[in-house]
Amino acid sequence: MSNHVYKKIELTGSSSDGFDAAVANALRRAHRTIRDMRWFEVVDTRGHIENGEVAHWQVTIKVGFTLEE
């Protein structure tokens, strides 16, 4: 096993379709420019309420990725 160095960044994804979709949107967008993403951890969850119902989710995640050699 080689020794790796990782970096973590914080992202906030949003979706009207739910918590999972908000996370997926953040990861999908980050994947365009960040290589070697390895894990994520949820650090905050928020929602927008309209007419007494959840209208929109915002989920903040920290994403770890491997630094290139």
Short mmCIF file of C-alpha atoms in Angstrom, two decimals:
data_model
loop_
_atom_site.label_atom_id
_atom_site.label_comp_id
_atom_site.label_asym_id
_atom_site.label_seq_id
_atom_site.Cartn_x
_atom_site.Cartn_y
_atom_site.Cartn_z
CA MET A 1 0.00 0.00 0.00
CA SER A 2 1.40 3.40 -0.94
CA ASN A 3 1.25 6.44 1.29
CA HIS A 4 -1.31 9.01 0.16
CA VAL A 5 -1.89 12.64 1.08
CA TYR A 6 -5.46 13.87 0.99
CA LYS A 7 -7.11 17.27 0.83
CA LYS A 8 -10.66 18.10 1.99
CA ILE A 9 -12.93 20.74 0.52
CA GLU A 10 -16.41 21.84 1.51
CA LEU A 11 -19.29 21.88 -0.98
CA THR A 12 -23.00 22.63 -0.71
CA GLY A 13 -25.36 20.87 -3.09
CA SER A 14 -29.03 21.68 -3.49
CA SER A 15 -32.09 19.94 -4.88
CA SER A 16 -35.85 20.08 -4.73
CA ASP A 17 -35.86 16.27 -5.07
CA GLY A 18 -34.40 15.47 -1.66
CA PHE A 19 -31.36 15.02 0.54
CA ASP A 20 -29.70 12.32 -1.59
CA ALA A 21 -30.15 14.33 -4.78
CA ALA A 22 -28.53 17.38 -3.16
CA VAL A 23 -25.45 15.32 -2.24
CA ALA A 24 -25.35 13.74 -5.70
CA ASN A 25 -25.58 17.16 -7.37
CA ALA A 26 -22.60 18.45 -5.38
CA LEU A 27 -20.50 15.37 -6.18
CA ARG A 28 -21.48 15.32 -9.85
CA ARG A 29 -20.48 18.96 -10.31
CA ALA A 30 -17.20 18.59 -8.38
CA HIS A 31 -16.30 15.51 -10.45
CA ARG A 32 -15.94 17.75 -13.51
CA THR A 33 -12.84 19.48 -12.09
CA ILE A 34 -11.62 17.42 -9.12
CA ARG A 35 -9.90 14.10 -9.71
CA ASP A 36 -9.56 11.17 -7.32
CA MET A 37 -12.40 12.00 -4.92
CA ARG A 38 -12.43 9.28 -2.25
CA TRP A 39 -15.06 10.03 0.43
CA PHE A 40 -17.54 12.57 1.72
CA GLU A 41 -19.01 13.42 5.09
CA VAL A 42 -22.23 15.36 5.68
CA VAL A 43 -21.61 18.40 7.89
CA ASP A 44 -24.86 20.37 7.58
CA THR A 45 -28.38 19.95 6.26
CA ARG A 46 -30.87 22.72 5.64
CA GLY A 47 -34.23 22.98 3.97
CA HIS A 48 -36.47 25.65 2.52
CA ILE A 49 -40.14 25.56 3.51
CA GLU A 50 -43.03 26.67 1.31
CA ASN A 51 -46.66 26.31 2.35
CA GLY A 52 -45.70 24.11 5.30
CA GLU A 53 -43.76 21.59 3.19
CA VAL A 54 -40.13 20.97 2.28
CA ALA A 55 -39.53 22.74 -1.02
CA HIS A 56 -35.76 22.56 -1.33
CA TRP A 57 -32.80 20.83 0.35
CA GLN A 58 -29.26 22.17 0.86
CA VAL A 59 -26.64 19.69 2.07
CA THR A 60 -23.08 20.72 2.93
CA ILE A 61 -20.45 18.01 2.60
CA LYS A 62 -16.72 17.74 3.03
CA VAL A 63 -15.10 15.82 0.19
CA GLY A 64 -11.69 14.15 0.48
CA PHE A 65 -9.54 13.58 -2.56
CA THR A 66 -6.03 12.27 -3.20
CA LEU A 67 -3.36 14.82 -4.08
CA GLU A 68 -1.45 13.98 -7.24
CA GLU A 69 2.19 12.97 -6.98
#
